[in-house]
């Protein structure tokens, strides 16, 4: 039963990435760009990196990039983008627990619209937590639960229509309770990211440092 559901989710993303165009554009997410440029480059992990706009931007800025996603098509597009900018990224396909990434090995993890299935959300963050070094940084932006009204008004802004896939500040504080909060806000923003994130949206933005 669960396997079929996973398969469906994966097919949805592979289908979205079929087009020649980049679904969320080739430019990095603005919040990610702002914060990553403040940090000294090291090893970064980008879970759910899709077509690689953020992973490739990090590589262009001298980060040693590991990215992963459930979508093979996402990987294909990301490697194409990396080639276009003449950088290298290590891009794995699969679910986090099947990838056997090294514990305490990353200096930063960036979760940008990493809307994984609702029953996996919290475990996903816990698994990632163990991969980050102490003093490592998490950069997070994703749609908040209040986004559901924005999406209903303007479907072009994108985002999950299922409340359980969206985030609250409380969930973030709970999932990252062993972190010093460097930044946390829930905010209405104007998105202009490729074909699928356009218009007003409501997001959670978080930057935390692992204790
Ligand atoms: C809205 S897209 C965001 C892509 C990318 N982070 C960006 O901002 O351009 C969500 C991504 O999450 C991926 N995804 C969903 N569930 C996942 C999981 N359990 N593990 C890894 N990736 C997953 C999808 O394949 C999709 O590429």
PDB file of C-alpha atoms and ligand atoms in Angstrom:
ATOM      1  CA  UNK A   1       0.000   0.000   0.000  1.00  0.00           C
ATOM      2  CA  UNK A   2       2.672   2.496   1.106  1.00  0.00           C
ATOM      3  CA  UNK A   3       4.885   1.442  -1.774  1.00  0.00           C
ATOM      4  CA  UNK A   4       2.182   2.398  -4.303  1.00  0.00           C
ATOM      5  CA  UNK A   5       1.700   5.765  -2.672  1.00  0.00           C
ATOM      6  CA  UNK A   6       5.455   6.442  -2.824  1.00  0.00           C
ATOM      7  CA  UNK A   7       5.478   5.364  -6.433  1.00  0.00           C
ATOM      8  CA  UNK A   8       2.656   7.785  -7.202  1.00  0.00           C
ATOM      9  CA  UNK A   9       4.478  10.665  -5.497  1.00  0.00           C
ATOM     10  CA  UNK A  10       7.670   9.879  -7.381  1.00  0.00           C
ATOM     11  CA  UNK A  11       5.817   9.679 -10.719  1.00  0.00           C
ATOM     12  CA  UNK A  12       4.230  13.064 -10.012  1.00  0.00           C
ATOM     13  CA  UNK A  13       7.652  14.680  -9.639  1.00  0.00           C
ATOM     14  CA  UNK A  14       9.187  12.841 -12.589  1.00  0.00           C
ATOM     15  CA  UNK A  15       6.284  14.071 -14.702  1.00  0.00           C
ATOM     16  CA  UNK A  16       6.712  17.659 -13.527  1.00  0.00           C
ATOM     17  CA  UNK A  17      10.386  17.584 -14.525  1.00  0.00           C
ATOM     18  CA  UNK A  18       9.753  16.121 -18.026  1.00  0.00           C
ATOM     19  CA  UNK A  19       9.659  19.511 -19.709  1.00  0.00           C
ATOM     20  CA  UNK A  20      12.761  21.159 -21.181  1.00  0.00           C
ATOM     21  CA  UNK A  21      11.979  24.162 -18.960  1.00  0.00           C
ATOM     22  CA  UNK A  22      13.026  24.242 -15.308  1.00  0.00           C
ATOM     23  CA  UNK A  23       9.896  24.024 -13.125  1.00  0.00           C
ATOM     24  CA  UNK A  24      11.241  26.443 -10.465  1.00  0.00           C
ATOM     25  CA  UNK A  25      13.740  28.174 -12.742  1.00  0.00           C
ATOM     26  CA  UNK A  26      17.515  27.968 -12.851  1.00  0.00           C
ATOM     27  CA  UNK A  27      18.093  30.718 -10.290  1.00  0.00           C
ATOM     28  CA  UNK A  28      18.490  29.770  -6.619  1.00  0.00           C
ATOM     29  CA  UNK A  29      15.797  30.451  -4.054  1.00  0.00           C
ATOM     30  CA  UNK A  30      16.342  34.011  -2.706  1.00  0.00           C
ATOM     31  CA  UNK A  31      16.377  33.112   0.996  1.00  0.00           C
ATOM     32  CA  UNK A  32      18.831  30.264   0.366  1.00  0.00           C
ATOM     33  CA  UNK A  33      21.045  32.565  -1.703  1.00  0.00           C
ATOM     34  CA  UNK A  34      21.062  35.245   0.996  1.00  0.00           C
ATOM     35  CA  UNK A  35      22.138  32.863   3.763  1.00  0.00           C
ATOM     36  CA  UNK A  36      24.519  30.583   1.894  1.00  0.00           C
ATOM     37  CA  UNK A  37      26.588  33.556   0.777  1.00  0.00           C
ATOM     38  CA  UNK A  38      27.132  34.499   4.433  1.00  0.00           C
ATOM     39  CA  UNK A  39      28.748  31.139   5.290  1.00  0.00           C
ATOM     40  CA  UNK A  40      32.241  29.812   4.679  1.00  0.00           C
ATOM     41  CA  UNK A  41      32.021  27.056   2.058  1.00  0.00           C
ATOM     42  CA  UNK A  42      32.318  23.458   3.225  1.00  0.00           C
ATOM     43  CA  UNK A  43      30.243  20.324   2.701  1.00  0.00           C
ATOM     44  CA  UNK A  44      26.546  20.925   2.059  1.00  0.00           C
ATOM     45  CA  UNK A  45      23.616  18.527   1.698  1.00  0.00           C
ATOM     46  CA  UNK A  46      20.535  19.495  -0.334  1.00  0.00           C
ATOM     47  CA  UNK A  47      17.699  17.053   0.315  1.00  0.00           C
ATOM     48  CA  UNK A  48      14.826  17.125  -2.232  1.00  0.00           C
ATOM     49  CA  UNK A  49      16.940  19.292  -4.558  1.00  0.00           C
ATOM     50  CA  UNK A  50      14.674  18.692  -7.570  1.00  0.00           C
ATOM     51  CA  UNK A  51      16.228  20.118 -10.729  1.00  0.00           C
ATOM     52  CA  UNK A  52      19.249  21.356  -8.791  1.00  0.00           C
ATOM     53  CA  UNK A  53      18.913  25.150  -8.906  1.00  0.00           C
ATOM     54  CA  UNK A  54      20.109  25.462  -5.299  1.00  0.00           C
ATOM     55  CA  UNK A  55      22.731  22.715  -5.385  1.00  0.00           C
ATOM     56  CA  UNK A  56      24.284  24.165  -8.518  1.00  0.00           C
ATOM     57  CA  UNK A  57      24.324  27.664  -7.002  1.00  0.00           C
ATOM     58  CA  UNK A  58      26.144  26.314  -3.928  1.00  0.00           C
ATOM     59  CA  UNK A  59      28.682  24.521  -6.158  1.00  0.00           C
ATOM     60  CA  UNK A  60      29.259  27.745  -8.113  1.00  0.00           C
ATOM     61  CA  UNK A  61      30.107  29.317  -4.757  1.00  0.00           C
ATOM     62  CA  UNK A  62      32.719  26.706  -3.866  1.00  0.00           C
ATOM     63  CA  UNK A  63      30.618  24.359  -1.733  1.00  0.00           C
ATOM     64  CA  UNK A  64      31.210  20.621  -1.945  1.00  0.00           C
ATOM     65  CA  UNK A  65      27.643  19.596  -2.844  1.00  0.00           C
ATOM     66  CA  UNK A  66      25.730  16.392  -2.177  1.00  0.00           C
ATOM     67  CA  UNK A  67      22.095  16.509  -3.269  1.00  0.00           C
ATOM     68  CA  UNK A  68      19.376  13.896  -3.331  1.00  0.00           C
ATOM     69  CA  UNK A  69      15.786  13.483  -4.457  1.00  0.00           C
ATOM     70  CA  UNK A  70      13.310  10.700  -5.250  1.00  0.00           C
ATOM     71  CA  UNK A  71      13.098  11.871  -8.882  1.00  0.00           C
ATOM     72  CA  UNK A  72      15.470  10.432 -11.507  1.00  0.00           C
ATOM     73  CA  UNK A  73      14.286  13.113 -13.916  1.00  0.00           C
ATOM     74  CA  UNK A  74      15.240  15.746 -11.323  1.00  0.00           C
ATOM     75  CA  UNK A  75      18.749  14.301 -11.230  1.00  0.00           C
ATOM     76  CA  UNK A  76      19.017  14.368 -15.026  1.00  0.00           C
ATOM     77  CA  UNK A  77      18.028  18.051 -15.157  1.00  0.00           C
ATOM     78  CA  UNK A  78      20.288  18.966 -12.214  1.00  0.00           C
ATOM     79  CA  UNK A  79      23.331  17.366 -13.841  1.00  0.00           C
ATOM     80  CA  UNK A  80      22.529  19.228 -17.050  1.00  0.00           C
ATOM     81  CA  UNK A  81      22.368  22.497 -15.109  1.00  0.00           C
ATOM     82  CA  UNK A  82      25.667  21.712 -13.367  1.00  0.00           C
ATOM     83  CA  UNK A  83      27.252  21.069 -16.750  1.00  0.00           C
ATOM     84  CA  UNK A  84      25.881  24.359 -18.071  1.00  0.00           C
ATOM     85  CA  UNK A  85      27.721  26.189 -15.270  1.00  0.00           C
ATOM     86  CA  UNK A  86      30.752  23.941 -15.409  1.00  0.00           C
ATOM     87  CA  UNK A  87      30.477  22.720 -11.809  1.00  0.00           C
ATOM     88  CA  UNK A  88      30.202  19.282 -10.220  1.00  0.00           C
ATOM     89  CA  UNK A  89      27.562  18.048  -7.773  1.00  0.00           C
ATOM     90  CA  UNK A  90      27.079  14.590  -6.320  1.00  0.00           C
ATOM     91  CA  UNK A  91      23.363  13.839  -6.842  1.00  0.00           C
ATOM     92  CA  UNK A  92      21.819  10.677  -5.371  1.00  0.00           C
ATOM     93  CA  UNK A  93      18.376   9.266  -6.092  1.00  0.00           C
ATOM     94  CA  UNK A  94      16.375   7.692  -3.285  1.00  0.00           C
ATOM     95  CA  UNK A  95      14.880   8.142   0.160  1.00  0.00           C
ATOM     96  CA  UNK A  96      17.171   9.395   2.875  1.00  0.00           C
ATOM     97  CA  UNK A  97      17.454   6.162   4.849  1.00  0.00           C
ATOM     98  CA  UNK A  98      18.463   4.137   1.790  1.00  0.00           C
ATOM     99  CA  UNK A  99      21.358   6.441   0.917  1.00  0.00           C
ATOM    100  CA  UNK A 100      23.651   5.650   3.880  1.00  0.00           C
ATOM    101  CA  UNK A 101      25.066   9.146   4.155  1.00  0.00           C
ATOM    102  CA  UNK A 102      27.778   9.657   6.756  1.00  0.00           C
ATOM    103  CA  UNK A 103      26.716  10.853  10.221  1.00  0.00           C
ATOM    104  CA  UNK A 104      28.104  14.228  11.401  1.00  0.00           C
ATOM    105  CA  UNK A 105      29.621  14.926   8.006  1.00  0.00           C
ATOM    106  CA  UNK A 106      27.939  18.087   6.658  1.00  0.00           C
ATOM    107  CA  UNK A 107      28.644  21.723   7.530  1.00  0.00           C
ATOM    108  CA  UNK A 108      25.262  22.814   6.210  1.00  0.00           C
ATOM    109  CA  UNK A 109      21.928  21.359   5.105  1.00  0.00           C
ATOM    110  CA  UNK A 110      19.479  23.360   3.006  1.00  0.00           C
ATOM    111  CA  UNK A 111      15.823  22.377   2.922  1.00  0.00           C
ATOM    112  CA  UNK A 112      14.114  24.447   0.248  1.00  0.00           C
ATOM    113  CA  UNK A 113      10.479  23.501  -0.335  1.00  0.00           C
ATOM    114  CA  UNK A 114      11.339  19.977   0.802  1.00  0.00           C
ATOM    115  CA  UNK A 115       7.691  18.956   1.180  1.00  0.00           C
ATOM    116  CA  UNK A 116       8.005  15.237   1.825  1.00  0.00           C
ATOM    117  CA  UNK A 117       5.020  12.991   2.640  1.00  0.00           C
ATOM    118  CA  UNK A 118       3.247  13.954   5.872  1.00  0.00           C
ATOM    119  CA  UNK A 119       3.963  10.670   7.663  1.00  0.00           C
ATOM    120  CA  UNK A 120       7.704  11.159   7.000  1.00  0.00           C
ATOM    121  CA  UNK A 121       8.093  14.860   7.745  1.00  0.00           C
ATOM    122  CA  UNK A 122       9.421  14.700  11.273  1.00  0.00           C
ATOM    123  CA  UNK A 123      11.501  11.512  10.835  1.00  0.00           C
ATOM    124  CA  UNK A 124      13.034  13.122   7.764  1.00  0.00           C
ATOM    125  CA  UNK A 125      14.247  16.062   9.859  1.00  0.00           C
ATOM    126  CA  UNK A 126      15.543  13.710  12.562  1.00  0.00           C
ATOM    127  CA  UNK A 127      17.562  11.684  10.027  1.00  0.00           C
ATOM    128  CA  UNK A 128      19.011  14.897   8.595  1.00  0.00           C
ATOM    129  CA  UNK A 129      19.907  16.152  12.053  1.00  0.00           C
ATOM    130  CA  UNK A 130      22.249  13.204  12.559  1.00  0.00           C
ATOM    131  CA  UNK A 131      24.090  13.994   9.300  1.00  0.00           C
ATOM    132  CA  UNK A 132      24.941  17.566  10.329  1.00  0.00           C
ATOM    133  CA  UNK A 133      28.127  18.349  12.294  1.00  0.00           C
ATOM    134  CA  UNK A 134      27.818  20.170  15.619  1.00  0.00           C
ATOM    135  CA  UNK A 135      27.805  23.927  14.820  1.00  0.00           C
ATOM    136  CA  UNK A 136      26.405  23.005  11.394  1.00  0.00           C
ATOM    137  CA  UNK A 137      23.726  25.214   9.854  1.00  0.00           C
ATOM    138  CA  UNK A 138      20.244  24.385   8.577  1.00  0.00           C
ATOM    139  CA  UNK A 139      18.651  26.762   6.070  1.00  0.00           C
ATOM    140  CA  UNK A 140      14.944  26.123   5.585  1.00  0.00           C
ATOM    141  CA  UNK A 141      12.169  27.682   3.511  1.00  0.00           C
ATOM    142  CA  UNK A 142       8.849  25.984   2.788  1.00  0.00           C
ATOM    143  CA  UNK A 143       5.154  26.768   2.641  1.00  0.00           C
ATOM    144  CA  UNK A 144       3.402  27.232   5.969  1.00  0.00           C
ATOM    145  CA  UNK A 145      -0.016  25.891   6.923  1.00  0.00           C
ATOM    146  CA  UNK A 146      -1.511  29.357   6.259  1.00  0.00           C
ATOM    147  CA  UNK A 147      -0.413  28.986   2.645  1.00  0.00           C
ATOM    148  CA  UNK A 148      -3.451  26.773   2.028  1.00  0.00           C
ATOM    149  CA  UNK A 149      -5.615  29.941   1.564  1.00  0.00           C
ATOM    150  CA  UNK A 150      -3.106  31.508  -0.844  1.00  0.00           C
ATOM    151  CA  UNK A 151      -2.949  28.363  -2.935  1.00  0.00           C
ATOM    152  CA  UNK A 152      -6.747  28.182  -3.111  1.00  0.00           C
ATOM    153  CA  UNK A 153      -6.908  31.811  -4.330  1.00  0.00           C
ATOM    154  CA  UNK A 154      -4.026  31.565  -6.779  1.00  0.00           C
ATOM    155  CA  UNK A 155      -3.041  28.010  -7.838  1.00  0.00           C
ATOM    156  CA  UNK A 156      -0.076  29.475  -9.789  1.00  0.00           C
ATOM    157  CA  UNK A 157       1.774  29.984  -6.527  1.00  0.00           C
ATOM    158  CA  UNK A 158       1.965  26.188  -6.133  1.00  0.00           C
ATOM    159  CA  UNK A 159       2.568  24.242  -2.939  1.00  0.00           C
ATOM    160  CA  UNK A 160       0.827  21.221  -1.411  1.00  0.00           C
ATOM    161  CA  UNK A 161      -2.947  21.347  -1.056  1.00  0.00           C
ATOM    162  CA  UNK A 162      -2.815  18.958   1.881  1.00  0.00           C
ATOM    163  CA  UNK A 163      -2.490  20.745   5.242  1.00  0.00           C
ATOM    164  CA  UNK A 164      -0.395  17.899   6.678  1.00  0.00           C
ATOM    165  CA  UNK A 165       2.361  18.509   4.134  1.00  0.00           C
ATOM    166  CA  UNK A 166       2.666  22.157   5.163  1.00  0.00           C
ATOM    167  CA  UNK A 167       4.688  23.455   8.121  1.00  0.00           C
ATOM    168  CA  UNK A 168       4.154  25.480  11.276  1.00  0.00           C
ATOM    169  CA  UNK A 169       6.707  27.390  13.350  1.00  0.00           C
ATOM    170  CA  UNK A 170       5.902  25.072  16.268  1.00  0.00           C
ATOM    171  CA  UNK A 171       6.796  21.989  14.196  1.00  0.00           C
ATOM    172  CA  UNK A 172      10.101  23.556  13.212  1.00  0.00           C
ATOM    173  CA  UNK A 173      10.931  24.470  16.816  1.00  0.00           C
ATOM    174  CA  UNK A 174      10.062  20.923  17.858  1.00  0.00           C
ATOM    175  CA  UNK A 175      11.977  19.164  15.050  1.00  0.00           C
ATOM    176  CA  UNK A 176      15.060  21.362  15.511  1.00  0.00           C
ATOM    177  CA  UNK A 177      14.992  21.757  19.274  1.00  0.00           C
ATOM    178  CA  UNK A 178      18.712  21.051  19.590  1.00  0.00           C
ATOM    179  CA  UNK A 179      19.452  24.147  17.469  1.00  0.00           C
ATOM    180  CA  UNK A 180      20.109  27.788  18.297  1.00  0.00           C
ATOM    181  CA  UNK A 181      17.609  29.765  16.276  1.00  0.00           C
ATOM    182  CA  UNK A 182      19.439  32.337  14.152  1.00  0.00           C
ATOM    183  CA  UNK A 183      16.301  33.253  12.216  1.00  0.00           C
ATOM    184  CA  UNK A 184      12.681  32.109  12.319  1.00  0.00           C
ATOM    185  CA  UNK A 185       9.687  33.793  10.741  1.00  0.00           C
ATOM    186  CA  UNK A 186       6.389  33.064   9.096  1.00  0.00           C
ATOM    187  CA  UNK A 187       5.796  35.545   6.340  1.00  0.00           C
ATOM    188  CA  UNK A 188       3.814  36.480   3.268  1.00  0.00           C
ATOM    189  CA  UNK A 189       6.194  36.726   0.314  1.00  0.00           C
ATOM    190  CA  UNK A 190       5.951  37.286  -3.422  1.00  0.00           C
ATOM    191  CA  UNK A 191       7.331  34.326  -5.338  1.00  0.00           C
ATOM    192  CA  UNK A 192       8.637  34.365  -8.876  1.00  0.00           C
ATOM    193  CA  UNK A 193      10.324  30.994  -9.349  1.00  0.00           C
ATOM    194  CA  UNK A 194       9.954  29.393 -12.779  1.00  0.00           C
ATOM    195  CA  UNK A 195       6.532  28.211 -13.889  1.00  0.00           C
ATOM    196  CA  UNK A 196       5.246  26.740 -10.633  1.00  0.00           C
ATOM    197  CA  UNK A 197       5.902  29.282  -7.823  1.00  0.00           C
ATOM    198  CA  UNK A 198       4.287  32.546  -8.865  1.00  0.00           C
ATOM    199  CA  UNK A 199       2.465  35.078  -6.729  1.00  0.00           C
ATOM    200  CA  UNK A 200       1.823  35.645  -3.042  1.00  0.00           C
ATOM    201  CA  UNK A 201       2.615  32.772  -0.722  1.00  0.00           C
ATOM    202  CA  UNK A 202       2.962  32.181   3.004  1.00  0.00           C
ATOM    203  CA  UNK A 203       6.221  30.586   4.107  1.00  0.00           C
ATOM    204  CA  UNK A 204       8.251  29.523   7.109  1.00  0.00           C
ATOM    205  CA  UNK A 205      11.868  30.629   7.001  1.00  0.00           C
ATOM    206  CA  UNK A 206      14.321  29.162   9.483  1.00  0.00           C
ATOM    207  CA  UNK A 207      18.060  29.204  10.003  1.00  0.00           C
ATOM    208  CA  UNK A 208      19.439  27.212  12.903  1.00  0.00           C
ATOM    209  CA  UNK A 209      22.830  26.240  14.286  1.00  0.00           C
ATOM    210  CA  UNK A 210      23.169  22.735  15.737  1.00  0.00           C
ATOM    211  CA  UNK A 211      24.354  22.716  19.337  1.00  0.00           C
TER     212      UNK A 211
HETATM  213  C1  LIG B   1       8.633  21.653  -4.550  1.00  0.00           C
HETATM  214  S1  LIG B   1       9.925  20.586  -5.111  1.00  0.00           S
HETATM  215  C2  LIG B   1      11.340  21.521  -4.583  1.00  0.00           C
HETATM  216  C3  LIG B   1      12.596  21.198  -5.352  1.00  0.00           C
HETATM  217  C4  LIG B   1      13.804  22.034  -4.979  1.00  0.00           C
HETATM  218  N1  LIG B   1      14.149  21.926  -3.588  1.00  0.00           N
HETATM  219  C5  LIG B   1      13.625  23.486  -5.364  1.00  0.00           C
HETATM  220  O1  LIG B   1      13.380  24.311  -4.463  1.00  0.00           O
HETATM  221  O2  LIG B   1      13.724  23.794  -6.558  1.00  0.00           O
HETATM  222  C6  LIG B   1       9.868  19.235  -3.933  1.00  0.00           C
HETATM  223  C7  LIG B   1      10.863  18.126  -4.204  1.00  0.00           C
HETATM  224  O3  LIG B   1      10.819  17.190  -3.137  1.00  0.00           O
HETATM  225  C8  LIG B   1      11.134  15.919  -3.660  1.00  0.00           C
HETATM  226  N2  LIG B   1      10.761  14.894  -2.667  1.00  0.00           N
HETATM  227  C9  LIG B   1       9.532  14.596  -2.213  1.00  0.00           C
HETATM  228  N3  LIG B   1       9.593  13.623  -1.274  1.00  0.00           N
HETATM  229  C10 LIG B   1      10.897  13.303  -1.133  1.00  0.00           C
HETATM  230  C11 LIG B   1      11.606  12.384  -0.318  1.00  0.00           C
HETATM  231  N4  LIG B   1      10.979  11.584   0.556  1.00  0.00           N
HETATM  232  N5  LIG B   1      12.948  12.320  -0.425  1.00  0.00           N
HETATM  233  C12 LIG B   1      13.606  13.123  -1.310  1.00  0.00           C
HETATM  234  N6  LIG B   1      12.984  14.016  -2.100  1.00  0.00           N
HETATM  235  C13 LIG B   1      11.650  14.111  -2.019  1.00  0.00           C
HETATM  236  C14 LIG B   1      10.364  15.890  -4.976  1.00  0.00           C
HETATM  237  O4  LIG B   1      10.804  14.899  -5.856  1.00  0.00           O
HETATM  238  C15 LIG B   1      10.615  17.322  -5.468  1.00  0.00           C
HETATM  239  O5  LIG B   1      11.757  17.362  -6.296  1.00  0.00           O
END
